[in-house]
Amino acid sequence: MKTLRLLFIILPGFLLLFSCGNGPKSLKTGKVKDIDNNEYPTVILGNQEWMADNLKTTKYNDGTPITTVIEDEAWKSSTTGAYCWFKNDIVNKPTYGAYYNWHAVNTSKLCPTGWHVPSDKEWRVLTDFLGGDIVAGIEMKYESGWSNKGNGTNSSGFSALPYGYRSAKGPFSSQALSAYYWSSSESSPNAWYCVLFSKDGTAYKYYGNKESGFSVRCLKN
């Protein structure tokens, strides 16, 4: 009888311990607004708080307008901060957010005050928290929208959707197949980024051309 009573006392503790280990990675959520008054959901993952949607601002956080670049040749040759909408149509703003070149990232004024574009190291902190590069992509990708059965679980709440990118030469590419996110880290003459593909669950880290147009997720300071 004593043994049975002891089991009733101890068992709930063990169940709580194991259930916590299998729970969602995102424990708290919030909101943040940019200088254009766009509002973004946020998610806390480990010791980091991330935007859970792509940046849409058309101004730096000091109020300076960011240059809109439409023509491919102008995009290709741009050496200062620039942004565009998917297919250069503002109707895509709510869904895709904006694509920014790295020159806009490098101003350190792209994110709302109190937030910043994450460094390559900070991206790695996120993917390590989610179990490492090989599996992090599955937890970051949204449950729908990815082609070739490439959807994720979105157990992190990061809600990555496959918006593709604008190439350094100007054309838009890889919608439904990939999600590209800038980091603030330079690898001269290039810059680091994080990319997810529909083909697998890996969160890849590469460096590439600064004139490329990628999505931006901001991280709280």
Short mmCIF file of C-alpha atoms in Angstrom, two decimals:
data_model
loop_
_atom_site.label_atom_id
_atom_site.label_comp_id
_atom_site.label_asym_id
_atom_site.label_seq_id
_atom_site.Cartn_x
_atom_site.Cartn_y
_atom_site.Cartn_z
CA MET A 1 0.00 0.00 0.00
CA LYS A 2 2.85 2.37 0.83
CA THR A 3 4.46 1.63 -2.54
CA LEU A 4 1.21 2.33 -4.41
CA ARG A 5 0.70 5.59 -2.55
CA LEU A 6 4.27 6.62 -3.40
CA LEU A 7 3.65 5.95 -7.09
CA PHE A 8 0.62 8.24 -7.07
CA ILE A 9 2.81 11.01 -5.63
CA ILE A 10 5.81 10.56 -7.94
CA LEU A 11 4.10 9.64 -11.23
CA PRO A 12 2.53 13.06 -11.95
CA GLY A 13 5.94 14.68 -11.63
CA PHE A 14 7.45 12.32 -14.20
CA LEU A 15 4.54 12.87 -16.58
CA LEU A 16 4.95 16.65 -16.30
CA LEU A 17 8.67 16.39 -16.94
CA PHE A 18 8.28 14.33 -20.13
CA SER A 19 5.32 16.30 -21.44
CA CYS A 20 7.32 19.54 -21.17
CA GLY A 21 10.05 18.03 -23.32
CA ASN A 22 7.57 17.36 -26.13
CA GLY A 23 5.77 20.70 -26.02
CA PRO A 24 5.95 23.59 -28.49
CA LYS A 25 9.22 25.48 -28.80
CA SER A 26 7.47 28.88 -28.81
CA LEU A 27 6.27 29.75 -25.32
CA LYS A 28 5.27 33.40 -25.59
CA THR A 29 4.05 35.70 -28.32
CA GLY A 30 3.81 39.47 -28.71
CA LYS A 31 3.53 42.29 -31.25
CA VAL A 32 5.72 45.07 -32.62
CA LYS A 33 5.08 47.96 -35.06
CA ASP A 34 7.46 49.52 -37.54
CA ILE A 35 7.71 53.21 -38.46
CA ASP A 36 5.07 52.72 -41.21
CA ASN A 37 2.69 51.39 -38.53
CA ASN A 38 2.77 47.85 -39.90
CA GLU A 39 2.16 45.43 -37.05
CA TYR A 40 3.99 42.09 -36.74
CA PRO A 41 3.39 39.11 -34.48
CA THR A 42 6.47 38.02 -32.52
CA VAL A 43 7.56 34.75 -30.98
CA ILE A 44 10.03 34.03 -28.18
CA LEU A 45 12.37 31.13 -28.91
CA GLY A 46 14.87 30.45 -26.17
CA ASN A 47 16.44 33.78 -25.23
CA GLN A 48 15.49 35.43 -28.53
CA GLU A 49 12.35 37.26 -29.64
CA TRP A 50 11.74 37.15 -33.40
CA MET A 51 9.26 38.72 -35.76
CA ALA A 52 6.95 35.98 -37.03
CA ASP A 53 6.32 37.78 -40.33
CA ASN A 54 8.46 39.41 -43.01
CA LEU A 55 9.38 43.08 -42.74
CA LYS A 56 7.26 45.49 -44.82
CA THR A 57 8.64 48.93 -43.99
CA THR A 58 9.31 51.51 -46.71
CA LYS A 59 11.26 53.77 -44.35
CA TYR A 60 14.30 53.41 -42.11
CA ASN A 61 13.56 53.79 -38.42
CA ASP A 62 14.72 57.42 -38.53
CA GLY A 63 11.97 58.23 -41.05
CA THR A 64 14.21 58.33 -44.14
CA PRO A 65 12.49 56.74 -47.17
CA ILE A 66 14.08 53.60 -48.60
CA THR A 67 14.55 53.78 -52.37
CA THR A 68 12.11 51.69 -54.39
CA VAL A 69 13.78 50.04 -57.36
CA ILE A 70 11.63 48.46 -60.07
CA GLU A 71 13.74 48.00 -63.22
CA ASP A 72 16.04 44.97 -63.31
CA GLU A 73 19.06 46.91 -64.52
CA ALA A 74 18.69 49.52 -61.77
CA TRP A 75 18.29 46.76 -59.16
CA LYS A 76 21.40 45.00 -60.46
CA SER A 77 23.55 48.13 -60.29
CA SER A 78 22.28 49.49 -56.98
CA THR A 79 24.98 50.12 -54.37
CA THR A 80 22.74 51.80 -51.80
CA GLY A 81 19.72 50.59 -49.83
CA ALA A 82 16.74 49.50 -51.93
CA TYR A 83 13.50 47.54 -51.61
CA CYS A 84 10.75 46.22 -53.86
CA TRP A 85 7.51 44.25 -53.68
CA PHE A 86 7.08 40.82 -55.26
CA LYS A 87 6.68 41.33 -59.03
CA ASN A 88 6.87 45.07 -58.27
CA ASP A 89 3.21 45.10 -57.28
CA ILE A 90 2.20 46.57 -53.90
CA VAL A 91 -0.79 44.22 -53.82
CA ASN A 92 1.72 41.58 -52.69
CA LYS A 93 2.85 43.58 -49.66
CA PRO A 94 0.53 41.94 -47.06
CA THR A 95 1.48 38.43 -48.16
CA TYR A 96 5.16 38.64 -49.07
CA GLY A 97 6.45 41.64 -47.19
CA ALA A 98 9.28 43.43 -49.00
CA TYR A 99 12.53 42.27 -50.53
CA TYR A 100 15.55 44.32 -49.45
CA ASN A 101 19.11 44.35 -50.74
CA TRP A 102 21.91 44.01 -48.20
CA HIS A 103 22.84 47.67 -48.54
CA ALA A 104 19.55 48.50 -46.79
CA VAL A 105 20.37 45.95 -44.08
CA ASN A 106 23.82 47.47 -43.61
CA THR A 107 22.41 50.85 -42.56
CA SER A 108 21.47 49.31 -39.19
CA LYS A 109 18.23 51.34 -39.43
CA LEU A 110 15.99 48.88 -41.25
CA CYS A 111 14.22 47.31 -38.25
CA PRO A 112 12.00 49.08 -35.72
CA THR A 113 13.82 50.88 -32.92
CA GLY A 114 14.88 48.31 -30.33
CA TRP A 115 15.15 45.60 -32.98
CA HIS A 116 17.84 44.63 -35.50
CA VAL A 117 18.59 42.37 -38.45
CA PRO A 118 20.11 39.22 -36.88
CA SER A 119 23.74 38.36 -37.44
CA ASP A 120 24.76 35.00 -38.86
CA LYS A 121 25.70 33.97 -35.32
CA GLU A 122 22.21 34.86 -34.06
CA TRP A 123 20.62 32.80 -36.84
CA ARG A 124 22.77 29.90 -35.67
CA VAL A 125 21.61 30.41 -32.09
CA LEU A 126 18.03 30.03 -33.36
CA THR A 127 18.66 26.90 -35.40
CA ASP A 128 20.69 25.33 -32.58
CA PHE A 129 17.77 25.96 -30.22
CA LEU A 130 15.49 24.18 -32.69
CA GLY A 131 17.69 21.10 -32.74
CA GLY A 132 20.38 22.00 -35.28
CA ASP A 133 20.45 23.02 -38.94
CA ILE A 134 19.36 19.64 -40.30
CA VAL A 135 15.97 19.68 -38.52
CA ALA A 136 15.39 23.36 -37.74
CA GLY A 137 13.83 24.10 -41.12
CA ILE A 138 10.94 21.72 -40.47
CA GLU A 139 10.05 23.58 -37.27
CA MET A 140 10.45 26.99 -38.96
CA LYS A 141 8.40 26.28 -42.11
CA TYR A 142 4.65 26.91 -42.14
CA GLU A 143 2.25 23.97 -42.42
CA SER A 144 1.12 24.91 -45.94
CA GLY A 145 2.22 26.78 -49.05
CA TRP A 146 5.43 24.87 -49.74
CA SER A 147 5.59 22.92 -53.01
CA ASN A 148 6.60 19.25 -53.47
CA LYS A 149 5.24 18.23 -50.06
CA GLY A 150 7.78 20.53 -48.45
CA ASN A 151 5.55 21.89 -45.68
CA GLY A 152 6.86 22.07 -42.14
CA THR A 153 5.31 21.68 -38.69
CA ASN A 154 5.75 25.33 -37.65
CA SER A 155 6.18 24.07 -34.10
CA SER A 156 8.45 27.08 -33.49
CA GLY A 157 5.84 29.64 -34.53
CA PHE A 158 8.38 31.20 -36.92
CA SER A 159 5.85 30.75 -39.77
CA ALA A 160 8.27 30.74 -42.71
CA LEU A 161 6.51 30.84 -46.09
CA PRO A 162 8.21 30.22 -49.47
CA TYR A 163 8.38 33.73 -50.87
CA GLY A 164 11.59 33.14 -52.82
CA TYR A 165 13.79 36.12 -53.67
CA ARG A 166 14.78 38.75 -56.22
CA SER A 167 18.08 37.85 -57.82
CA ALA A 168 21.02 40.22 -57.96
CA LYS A 169 20.31 40.55 -61.69
CA GLY A 170 16.71 41.63 -61.08
CA PRO A 171 14.27 38.76 -61.87
CA PHE A 172 12.09 37.20 -59.18
CA SER A 173 12.64 33.52 -58.50
CA SER A 174 11.81 30.38 -56.48
CA GLN A 175 8.38 31.29 -55.10
CA ALA A 176 6.77 28.24 -53.41
CA LEU A 177 10.22 26.63 -53.28
CA SER A 178 12.32 28.67 -50.84
CA ALA A 179 12.55 31.39 -48.21
CA TYR A 180 15.65 33.61 -48.07
CA TYR A 181 16.46 35.80 -45.06
CA TRP A 182 19.30 38.29 -44.74
CA SER A 183 21.72 38.39 -41.87
CA SER A 184 23.70 41.49 -40.94
CA SER A 185 27.00 39.63 -41.27
CA GLU A 186 29.35 40.46 -44.11
CA SER A 187 31.71 38.08 -45.87
CA SER A 188 33.32 40.58 -48.25
CA PRO A 189 32.40 41.05 -51.02
CA ASN A 190 29.26 39.10 -50.04
CA ALA A 191 26.93 38.77 -47.03
CA TRP A 192 25.50 35.84 -45.07
CA TYR A 193 21.89 34.68 -45.23
CA CYS A 194 19.68 31.83 -44.02
CA VAL A 195 17.58 29.89 -46.54
CA LEU A 196 14.93 27.18 -46.28
CA PHE A 197 13.96 24.94 -49.20
CA SER A 198 10.89 22.82 -49.91
CA LYS A 199 13.14 19.84 -50.70
CA ASP A 200 14.12 19.14 -47.07
CA GLY A 201 14.02 20.30 -43.46
CA THR A 202 17.46 21.91 -43.25
CA ALA A 203 18.09 25.57 -42.42
CA TYR A 204 21.04 26.42 -44.65
CA LYS A 205 23.54 29.25 -44.10
CA TYR A 206 25.28 30.67 -47.16
CA TYR A 207 26.79 33.93 -48.29
CA GLY A 208 25.90 35.67 -51.53
CA ASN A 209 25.62 38.83 -53.58
CA LYS A 210 24.67 41.97 -51.64
CA GLU A 211 22.44 43.13 -54.48
CA SER A 212 20.11 40.14 -54.02
CA GLY A 213 16.63 40.92 -52.72
CA PHE A 214 15.78 38.79 -49.68
CA SER A 215 13.17 38.90 -46.93
CA VAL A 216 14.07 40.30 -43.51
CA ARG A 217 13.06 39.07 -40.06
CA CYS A 218 13.98 41.34 -37.18
CA LEU A 219 15.27 40.26 -33.78
CA LYS A 220 14.71 42.15 -30.54
CA ASN A 221 17.81 43.79 -29.03
#
